[in-house]
Amino acid sequence: MGRIMFSNLNLFSAVACPEARNCHLPHCLFSHSPSLQSVSLDDPAGSCEEPRKKRKKAAGDEKPLTTLERPVTPPPARVQVSTKKAAPRPRHQPPANKAKVKSVPVRVRKEAPKPVQAAREIKIEALNPRQVPKPPAQHSSRLLYVTALRDQYQRLNEEHIKTEGGPLYSAQELITMALDEEEKLAREKPLIYPNVIKHRFVALRKMSLVDWKKELSAKIAKAEKETSESVNGKAPEPPPTIVTGLSPLEEQKLLLSRLLAPLEKLRGYGFVTNPPTEKEIEDAKRGVEASEGWEQCDRCKTRFQVFPGRREQDGALTTGGTCTYHHGKALLPPRKRDDAVKGHVEKRWSCCDQPIGSSLGCTSAQSHVFKVAEVKRLASILQFERTPPNSSVSGTAAVCLDCEMCYTVHGLELVRMTATAWPSREEIIDVLVRPIGPILDLNSRFSGVWPEHVATAIPFDPTSGAPLPQEIRTDASVPKGTLIVPSPAAARSLLFRHLSPRTPLIGHALENDLNASRIIHPVVVDSAILFPHRGGLPYRNSLKNLMLRFLERDIQIGDGEKGGHDSKEDATAAGDLVRWKVGKEWKKMQIEGYIIKDGKFIPPKSKQALRAEQSVGTKRAGSEELEDEKMPVKKARMEVET
């Protein structure tokens, strides 16, 4: 085959190579998989024809077989012909002779060795950089880098031979290691590829044999861990260790001074800063009456009618029948190298991997649902309230909040509220909430609240002034949803026990939680605002992606049957993100020149103040020098006078 003059698009990856085992190309277009290779004509095991039967030896015929006359190499084995009844023979083996015959040596053809799993892993490759979609450098430069890496690996391997008496890796394995490392850097860091690979080369040149062994053992342990996690599932990770370099009180002070969202920014993100007036509420009620309950489904976009007081004929809450929808998102599949050849790539649903428009949905529900985003219409169901003054709460103690919602005849309503202390992560509140209207769908896939949780919850009324039953709330054997309050207003009054207008409230996309609770709070730290999306509004980073990116922790993995999100997990995750941001902010302040003195952050002195101090210091030093020069003159005068 001639030299390949175009990029490999894997168009012939399912076709067996015509050269088969005689192909020596480092990057062949065809497949060399054993399952696709044609059966060799020289291999008796692969022949589909019945073998020729041996001619019986006649009496007096002493002439040996013609095949034994030829000079051949010694056979690798002798086949013994026995009179014992053997196990069922394979299809292509000749039948054993039942008569007793003297054992004679029979020529056995040498079969090709069967591929072993280890041989598949160690692929024979030339010292030639692998192809990448966007090469970060010219081929000559990449070849120089990969050769330098291979030479350093070979040096360390030779040191091991001298000290231990044997190599760690073969020559082909060293080439594969160099190619793997160079390809990884070329794919993951193309912009800084020359600098990174040069630094790696310098590190290998300075590396000793002991350090190389430690690095290899760490890589092997990481690979074994990933393999076990892929087979047995990922083990639950402990809470992330976040080091800020500050005490909890100092973290709270820095949070108040540097990370609070301004009021104008809160309005842009959908936070309610002023409660609607009575006139606006009346207008919203008249609009709902005029619409006669017609809404658009939030999931399948079907128009349907809602009856908050149930329909008189049959007691139904909604019309439209069953709701069929996709609960996932419409996403583009990962890019492939042959996308330019195949043409347009259409979006697919993340829930079922079906193309958009191919089906109505993969999930069905008993009723259509809707949500309300208009503030005055939300206030027509339950009016907003500002956080009241509370002298029993410290102004600097922050609280993390997360709420879960369900669908009712009034739209999305509060169904669970969780609050935790920051930065200690201790639980403050975790209660279920009985919505105002009849429930259409608990939205269990995302809320994590299932019918059995509501059915087995213990009723609790916080408006009576009674404290939370600590023995129920802290018992780990009792499942979540142990307490249920009668209304969203009761849950709001329970939260107000732990808030004051100066308390920092932490969360992710907090406007949804505060609007569902009908709370107006002035001091907000929102992780969606601290970590904005690069595309700007209305795009936002999800809490799950932020945790994976910055804290390498996977959350919200309970989607599906009897799973769902956990509001306590989300509240603590938002608090951990904010604490990580506090640590980064403190490092930035230290670079700027901030120091901590008597529990206070002292800003750096301005340039004018530093210049003034320097000028005062020079003046003092000059005056002291003049005094030192005058001292001998004064002493001489005193001696003359005496």
XYZ file of C-alpha atoms in Angstrom:
642
model
C 0.000 0.000 0.000
C 1.197 3.494 -0.778
C 1.706 6.290 1.650
C -1.495 7.719 3.154
C -1.978 11.279 1.906
C -5.197 12.086 3.721
C -6.435 12.010 7.328
C -7.838 8.808 8.749
C -11.598 9.180 9.273
C -12.180 5.554 10.359
C -14.269 4.934 7.227
C -12.603 1.510 6.717
C -12.396 0.567 10.403
C -14.987 -2.195 9.927
C -13.241 -3.734 6.879
C -10.585 -6.417 7.330
C -7.113 -5.504 6.068
C -6.277 -7.253 2.749
C -2.672 -7.786 3.903
C -3.847 -9.375 7.166
C -0.817 -10.384 9.251
C 1.656 -9.234 6.598
C 0.653 -5.576 7.040
C 3.415 -3.509 8.644
C 1.859 -0.035 8.441
C 1.952 1.857 11.761
C -1.495 3.424 11.135
C -3.460 1.177 8.807
C -6.862 2.322 7.494
C -8.310 -1.174 7.784
C -9.151 -3.272 10.824
C -6.796 -5.867 12.271
C -9.341 -7.307 14.681
C -9.106 -11.130 14.885
C -12.883 -11.420 14.420
C -12.712 -9.725 10.992
C -9.618 -11.456 9.582
C -10.189 -14.088 6.946
C -9.315 -17.622 7.868
C -5.842 -18.650 6.740
C -5.686 -21.377 4.104
C -2.697 -22.929 5.841
C -4.494 -23.306 9.145
C -6.164 -26.704 9.438
C -8.395 -25.477 12.249
C -9.828 -22.798 10.022
C -10.496 -24.999 6.986
C -14.133 -25.715 6.323
C -13.471 -28.805 4.201
C -13.247 -32.292 5.636
C -9.616 -33.484 5.762
C -8.518 -36.188 3.408
C -8.758 -39.661 4.984
C -5.545 -41.595 5.451
C -4.900 -44.583 3.221
C -4.831 -47.822 5.152
C -1.482 -49.501 5.215
C -1.524 -52.654 3.078
C 0.346 -55.814 4.025
C 3.915 -55.820 2.809
C 3.807 -52.169 1.975
C 6.864 -50.969 3.842
C 7.256 -47.770 1.858
C 6.787 -44.831 4.195
C 4.448 -41.991 3.435
C 5.727 -39.430 0.998
C 5.208 -36.639 3.512
C 7.714 -38.278 5.831
C 10.390 -38.536 3.168
C 10.903 -34.802 2.998
C 13.422 -33.267 5.399
C 11.391 -31.383 7.955
C 12.073 -29.778 11.257
C 11.405 -31.850 14.381
C 7.703 -31.873 15.167
C 6.610 -29.952 18.259
C 4.498 -32.838 19.565
C 3.637 -36.495 18.991
C 0.070 -37.562 18.513
C -0.704 -40.878 20.186
C -3.455 -42.930 18.586
C -5.213 -44.891 21.334
C -7.928 -47.528 21.343
C -9.733 -45.841 24.220
C -12.951 -44.061 23.375
C -12.189 -40.361 23.334
C -14.410 -37.446 24.115
C -16.607 -36.085 21.302
C -14.224 -34.891 18.645
C -14.371 -31.463 17.077
C -15.882 -31.049 13.671
C -12.671 -30.770 11.656
C -10.608 -33.549 13.302
C -10.388 -36.959 11.610
C -11.954 -39.916 13.436
C -9.656 -42.021 15.571
C -8.822 -45.513 14.302
C -10.581 -48.084 16.438
C -8.022 -50.805 15.708
C -4.869 -51.071 17.775
C -2.105 -49.483 15.809
C 1.476 -48.859 16.745
C 2.044 -45.253 17.653
C 3.782 -43.475 14.795
C 5.048 -39.913 14.623
C 2.746 -37.738 12.598
C 3.679 -34.339 11.260
C 1.666 -31.591 12.945
C 1.470 -28.247 11.261
C 2.528 -25.289 13.368
C -0.508 -23.145 14.103
C -0.368 -19.429 14.586
C -0.440 -18.485 18.267
C -3.812 -17.322 19.484
C -3.997 -13.658 20.476
C -3.763 -13.114 24.208
C -5.324 -10.192 26.064
C -1.901 -8.878 27.067
C -0.753 -8.931 23.433
C -3.739 -6.812 22.454
C -2.864 -4.196 25.055
C 0.767 -3.912 23.888
C 0.258 -2.724 20.337
C 3.305 -2.692 18.091
C 3.839 0.924 17.077
C 6.623 2.878 15.488
C 8.127 5.911 17.156
C 5.858 8.240 15.210
C 3.465 10.804 16.797
C -0.169 9.776 16.634
C -2.730 11.739 14.680
C -4.819 14.294 16.571
C -7.689 16.451 15.209
C -5.748 19.715 15.621
C -1.981 19.153 15.830
C -0.429 21.674 18.260
C 2.920 21.671 16.402
C 4.566 20.488 13.211
C 5.254 16.802 12.764
C 9.022 17.284 12.988
C 8.687 19.074 16.341
C 6.344 16.444 17.735
C 8.704 13.681 16.586
C 11.571 15.438 18.357
C 9.560 15.699 21.590
C 8.351 12.105 21.578
C 11.878 10.863 20.848
C 13.208 12.857 23.790
C 10.559 11.362 26.089
C 11.378 7.832 24.886
C 15.094 8.432 25.504
C 14.473 9.501 29.090
C 12.263 6.474 29.724
C 14.980 4.284 28.230
C 17.597 5.876 30.489
C 15.532 5.146 33.596
C 14.839 1.615 32.369
C 18.592 0.990 31.875
C 19.266 2.233 35.402
C 16.789 -0.337 36.647
C 18.615 -3.042 34.683
C 21.912 -2.097 36.333
C 20.506 -2.002 39.879
C 17.845 -4.728 39.797
C 19.185 -6.954 37.053
C 16.152 -6.731 34.768
C 14.081 -4.167 32.840
C 10.796 -2.701 34.039
C 9.395 -2.363 30.521
C 10.219 -3.637 27.072
C 11.339 -1.372 24.236
C 7.849 -1.372 22.704
C 6.247 -0.483 26.031
C 8.585 2.490 26.402
C 7.580 3.689 22.933
C 3.900 3.302 23.828
C 4.387 5.255 27.055
C 6.043 8.122 25.189
C 3.328 8.155 22.508
C 0.545 8.081 25.131
C 1.997 10.988 27.085
C 2.661 13.102 23.997
C -0.824 12.452 22.598
C -2.478 13.353 25.913
C -0.659 16.688 26.056
C -1.426 17.385 22.390
C -5.147 16.798 22.915
C -5.700 18.351 26.335
C -3.296 21.323 26.244
C -2.773 22.351 22.619
C -2.297 26.065 23.372
C 0.618 25.540 25.767
C 1.804 22.254 24.285
C 5.487 23.244 23.661
C 5.968 24.643 27.170
C 4.259 21.737 28.937
C 6.142 19.011 27.075
C 9.473 20.819 27.576
C 8.794 21.046 31.319
C 7.946 17.340 31.336
C 11.194 16.526 29.548
C 13.216 18.552 32.076
C 11.418 16.818 34.954
C 12.211 13.378 33.499
C 15.842 14.311 32.946
C 16.183 15.282 36.629
C 14.132 12.321 37.858
C 15.796 9.479 39.687
C 14.864 5.823 39.463
C 13.144 5.901 42.872
C 10.990 8.881 41.886
C 10.084 7.223 38.594
C 8.934 4.101 40.418
C 6.772 6.186 42.734
C 5.204 7.976 39.780
C 4.498 4.692 38.009
C 2.953 3.125 41.120
C 0.691 6.168 41.551
C -0.465 5.911 37.932
C -1.131 2.191 38.294
C -3.118 2.730 41.489
C -5.195 5.444 39.808
C -5.910 3.212 36.812
C -6.928 0.302 39.074
C -9.238 2.603 41.028
C -10.917 3.844 37.862
C -11.318 0.274 36.621
C -12.873 -0.917 39.888
C -15.212 2.084 39.952
C -16.356 1.392 36.403
C -17.084 -2.246 37.293
C -18.363 -2.015 40.875
C -19.681 1.541 40.861
C -18.172 4.648 42.369
C -17.775 4.586 46.145
C -19.300 7.501 48.074
C -16.784 10.272 48.572
C -16.224 12.009 51.926
C -16.990 15.724 52.236
C -14.332 17.810 50.471
C -11.600 19.317 52.577
C -11.537 23.049 51.886
C -8.701 25.058 53.411
C -9.208 28.824 53.399
C -6.497 29.862 55.858
C -9.088 31.742 57.954
C -11.044 31.060 61.111
C -14.853 30.618 60.845
C -15.428 34.137 62.199
C -12.947 35.607 59.716
C -14.630 33.690 56.887
C -17.983 35.216 57.828
C -16.491 38.730 57.944
C -14.871 38.317 54.533
C -18.139 36.888 53.170
C -20.056 39.981 54.260
C -17.462 42.412 52.960
C -16.511 40.893 49.590
C -19.030 38.350 48.226
C -22.480 39.845 48.822
C -24.528 40.440 45.658
C -25.635 44.089 45.204
C -29.334 44.904 45.000
C -29.218 45.886 41.303
C -27.660 42.539 40.396
C -30.308 40.670 42.391
C -33.069 42.338 40.365
C -31.365 41.261 37.137
C -31.335 37.636 38.306
C -35.075 37.590 39.111
C -35.015 38.301 42.868
C -38.084 40.044 44.286
C -36.992 43.178 46.164
C -40.427 44.773 46.787
C -43.743 42.998 47.483
C -46.532 43.558 44.916
C -49.232 46.069 45.808
C -52.866 45.206 46.458
C -53.870 46.651 43.090
C -51.387 44.417 41.260
C -52.670 41.375 43.136
C -56.280 42.176 42.210
C -55.288 42.556 38.562
C -53.631 39.139 38.656
C -56.732 37.519 40.141
C -58.968 39.063 37.473
C -56.604 37.774 34.773
C -56.788 34.219 36.119
C -60.589 34.371 36.204
C -60.716 35.671 32.641
C -58.488 32.850 31.371
C -60.931 30.273 32.806
C -58.041 28.135 34.001
C -56.374 27.557 30.625
C -52.616 26.974 30.947
C -49.710 25.602 28.905
C -48.065 22.384 30.084
C -44.548 22.970 31.374
C -43.380 19.603 30.027
C -45.133 18.827 26.722
C -46.329 22.394 25.888
C -49.955 21.239 25.468
C -52.811 23.618 26.257
C -55.049 22.292 29.027
C -57.538 23.538 31.621
C -57.090 23.577 35.397
C -59.924 23.372 37.954
C -58.619 24.460 41.413
C -61.972 23.509 43.003
C -62.383 20.349 40.891
C -64.799 20.049 37.994
C -68.387 19.484 39.055
C -69.163 16.767 36.500
C -66.412 14.274 37.405
C -64.236 15.939 40.059
C -61.236 16.212 37.710
C -58.456 18.705 38.417
C -57.174 19.041 34.840
C -58.088 18.211 31.262
C -55.929 16.875 28.433
C -55.412 13.334 29.680
C -51.960 11.759 29.959
C -48.843 13.934 29.599
C -46.110 12.350 27.437
C -42.773 14.166 27.517
C -38.978 13.944 27.675
C -37.605 14.699 31.144
C -34.057 15.241 29.818
C -32.479 18.072 27.848
C -31.938 18.453 24.107
C -28.167 18.231 23.612
C -25.771 17.833 20.719
C -23.865 14.519 20.782
C -20.085 14.606 21.321
C -18.145 15.672 18.276
C -16.461 13.022 16.145
C -13.751 13.180 13.534
C -16.073 12.181 10.683
C -18.781 14.797 11.404
C -17.582 16.848 8.428
C -18.129 13.826 6.151
C -21.469 12.702 7.575
C -22.916 16.218 7.499
C -25.411 17.811 9.905
C -25.616 16.319 13.406
C -29.006 16.685 15.080
C -29.708 17.139 18.746
C -30.777 14.233 20.918
C -32.608 13.935 24.208
C -30.295 13.183 27.142
C -32.929 10.962 28.792
C -33.425 8.403 26.000
C -30.871 9.379 23.302
C -33.654 9.770 20.725
C -33.423 12.454 18.024
C -35.606 15.485 18.529
C -38.934 15.052 16.788
C -38.719 11.264 16.507
C -41.226 10.666 19.333
C -43.572 12.555 21.627
C -41.668 11.452 24.713
C -40.179 8.625 26.716
C -41.985 9.383 30.003
C -45.671 9.662 30.793
C -47.556 11.260 33.691
C -51.194 11.206 34.712
C -51.725 14.962 34.417
C -50.360 18.044 32.667
C -48.624 20.620 34.876
C -47.636 24.298 34.695
C -45.609 26.897 36.571
C -46.141 30.584 37.322
C -43.308 33.120 36.955
C -45.276 36.384 37.313
C -44.607 37.942 40.724
C -48.058 39.487 41.218
C -49.734 36.182 40.408
C -47.503 34.424 42.949
C -48.499 37.048 45.499
C -52.188 36.408 44.738
C -51.735 32.899 46.179
C -49.470 33.899 49.112
C -48.105 37.403 49.675
C -44.353 38.043 49.968
C -42.868 38.991 53.353
C -39.597 40.698 54.271
C -37.314 39.053 56.809
C -38.371 40.476 60.210
C -35.862 41.752 62.823
C -34.586 39.048 65.156
C -32.413 40.020 68.125
C -31.692 36.383 69.021
C -29.743 35.753 65.781
C -26.197 36.904 65.136
C -25.790 39.166 62.128
C -22.701 37.357 60.786
C -23.840 33.695 61.123
C -24.667 32.618 57.549
C -27.377 30.092 56.625
C -27.506 27.831 53.540
C -30.978 27.305 52.053
C -32.406 24.934 49.463
C -36.035 24.136 48.651
C -37.796 21.540 46.531
C -41.018 22.195 44.638
C -43.941 20.148 43.330
C -46.724 20.867 40.804
C -50.170 21.803 42.115
C -53.255 23.535 40.681
C -51.515 26.848 41.530
C -48.275 26.030 39.690
C -44.972 25.197 41.404
C -45.320 25.165 45.197
C -42.959 24.506 48.080
C -42.832 20.855 49.198
C -39.547 20.623 51.164
C -37.313 23.156 52.930
C -33.786 22.552 54.232
C -31.454 25.003 55.973
C -27.914 24.309 57.222
C -25.371 26.369 59.163
C -22.347 27.814 57.365
C -19.505 26.881 57.433
C -20.123 24.046 59.945
C -22.692 22.295 57.635
C -24.901 21.422 60.619
C -28.595 20.890 59.932
C -30.967 23.624 61.131
C -34.258 22.802 59.377
C -35.355 19.864 57.232
C -39.134 19.589 56.918
C -41.716 18.651 54.343
C -44.339 21.247 53.435
C -47.999 20.666 52.604
C -48.826 22.832 49.564
C -51.805 25.210 49.401
C -53.478 23.598 46.384
C -54.137 19.954 45.490
C -51.029 18.192 44.191
C -50.898 17.304 40.496
C -47.370 15.848 40.458
C -44.776 15.612 43.247
C -42.020 15.952 40.607
C -40.241 13.150 42.482
C -37.579 12.644 39.829
C -36.113 16.044 40.715
C -37.584 16.935 44.119
C -36.716 13.621 45.774
C -40.062 13.641 47.611
C -42.172 10.514 47.054
C -45.756 9.742 48.148
C -44.612 7.487 51.007
C -42.586 10.365 52.485
C -45.665 12.570 52.668
C -47.841 9.717 53.966
C -45.499 8.763 56.847
C -44.442 12.291 57.897
C -45.249 13.552 61.402
C -47.404 16.735 61.446
C -45.792 19.759 63.121
C -47.091 23.328 63.451
C -44.284 25.881 64.050
C -46.776 28.745 64.539
C -47.667 27.270 67.941
C -44.259 28.343 69.240
C -43.161 24.812 70.121
C -39.517 23.941 69.368
C -38.515 21.261 66.899
C -38.548 17.782 68.441
C -34.787 17.194 68.543
C -35.112 13.480 69.165
C -36.897 13.069 65.828
C -34.809 15.477 63.774
C -31.435 14.078 64.852
C -32.292 10.361 64.742
C -30.419 8.930 61.737
C -32.650 5.832 61.614
C -35.724 7.904 60.782
C -35.957 8.561 57.011
C -36.108 12.020 55.496
C -39.443 13.768 55.690
C -39.985 13.031 59.385
C -41.797 16.349 59.947
C -44.384 18.054 57.766
C -45.672 21.589 58.318
C -49.224 22.550 57.280
C -48.412 25.298 54.737
C -45.621 27.283 53.029
C -46.391 30.171 55.403
C -45.674 27.881 58.370
C -42.357 26.794 56.832
C -41.475 30.456 56.251
C -42.182 31.358 59.889
C -40.002 28.398 60.952
C -37.121 29.734 58.847
C -37.572 33.265 60.219
C -36.591 31.922 63.662
C -33.014 31.552 62.372
C -32.781 34.664 60.183
C -32.437 38.404 60.630
C -32.231 41.120 57.936
C -28.417 41.034 58.324
C -28.005 37.235 58.060
C -26.208 36.158 54.853
C -28.365 33.636 52.988
C -26.360 31.211 50.802
C -27.681 29.035 47.988
C -27.671 28.266 44.282
C -30.262 30.118 42.143
C -31.799 31.373 45.369
C -34.490 33.409 43.603
C -36.394 30.159 42.949
C -36.258 29.116 46.610
C -37.166 32.571 47.945
C -40.017 33.002 45.455
C -41.432 29.593 46.379
C -41.189 30.547 50.077
C -42.447 34.132 49.364
C -39.465 35.668 51.200
C -37.729 38.996 50.469
C -34.216 38.951 51.931
C -31.636 41.719 51.350
C -28.352 39.860 52.126
C -27.782 37.120 49.545
C -24.719 35.125 48.447
C -25.669 33.135 45.329
C -23.226 30.650 43.822
C -24.904 31.136 40.421
C -23.839 34.807 40.600
C -20.365 34.076 42.016
C -19.694 31.618 39.163
C -21.401 33.200 36.111
C -21.837 31.376 32.824
C -19.421 32.417 30.108
C -22.366 33.005 27.773
C -24.007 35.440 30.172
C -27.668 35.569 31.129
C -30.025 33.766 30.728
C -27.476 30.914 30.792
C -26.350 29.667 34.199
C -23.953 27.026 35.451
C -25.663 24.138 37.195
C -24.722 23.253 40.757
C -23.731 19.747 39.644
C -21.263 21.037 37.035
C -19.752 23.585 39.428
C -19.142 20.911 42.077
C -17.464 18.645 39.529
C -15.343 21.466 38.158
C -14.071 23.104 41.339
C -14.441 20.482 44.103
C -14.315 17.270 42.015
C -17.409 15.972 43.751
C -20.394 14.361 42.041
C -23.828 15.256 43.413
C -27.445 14.767 42.308
C -26.831 11.198 41.190
C -30.189 9.873 42.446
C -32.296 10.596 39.355
C -34.712 7.830 38.460
C -36.768 5.360 40.429
C -36.987 6.211 44.139
C -34.186 8.740 43.745
C -34.163 12.454 43.045
C -32.317 15.439 44.375
C -31.630 15.917 48.077
C -32.192 19.473 49.312
C -29.762 18.969 52.205
C -27.030 17.845 49.805
C -27.689 20.836 47.537
C -27.646 23.307 50.449
C -24.305 22.045 51.791
C -22.876 21.897 48.254
C -23.701 25.568 47.670
C -22.089 26.401 51.023
C -18.936 24.469 50.086
C -18.683 26.346 46.799
C -18.965 29.684 48.591
C -16.332 28.618 51.114
C -13.984 27.643 48.264
C -14.595 31.087 46.778
C -13.766 32.687 50.142
C -10.395 30.907 50.151
C -9.618 32.128 46.633
C -10.674 35.678 47.545
C -8.419 35.686 50.604
C -5.428 34.588 48.494
C -6.133 37.451 46.104
C -6.353 39.888 49.023
C -3.023 38.677 50.375
C -1.420 39.384 47.008
C -2.879 42.887 47.133
C -1.296 43.409 50.553
C -4.135 42.769 53.031
C -3.254 41.542 56.514
C -5.272 40.420 59.544
C -4.748 42.359 62.740
C -6.878 41.930 65.871
C -9.478 39.995 63.854
C -9.820 42.761 61.236
C -8.779 42.904 57.599
C -6.289 45.778 57.244
C -6.106 47.060 53.646
C -2.762 47.871 52.076
C -1.482 51.442 52.372
C -1.812 53.674 49.338
C 1.205 54.825 47.333
C 0.878 58.401 48.597
C 0.909 57.226 52.220
C 3.968 55.078 51.548
C 5.748 58.008 49.905
C 4.867 60.266 52.821
C 6.225 57.710 55.300
C 9.397 57.365 53.269
C 9.885 61.152 53.131
C 9.335 61.451 56.892
C 11.824 58.652 57.463
C 14.462 60.298 55.271
C 13.987 63.620 57.077
C 14.436 61.938 60.457
C 17.514 60.119 59.243
C 18.993 63.410 57.908
C 18.385 65.228 61.170
C 20.034 62.413 63.138
C 23.081 62.587 60.871
C 23.369 66.350 61.446
C 23.193 65.837 65.201
C 25.943 63.226 64.977
C 28.130 65.661 63.033
C 27.587 68.460 65.609
C 28.405 66.290 68.635
C 32.258 66.566 68.342
C 32.010 70.363 68.032
C 29.855 70.570 71.144
C 32.254 68.362 73.094
C 35.217 70.552 72.084
C 33.447 73.716 73.199
C 32.570 72.141 76.535
C 36.209 71.149 77.066
C 37.408 74.696 76.271
C 34.884 76.191 78.650
C 35.930 73.872 81.458
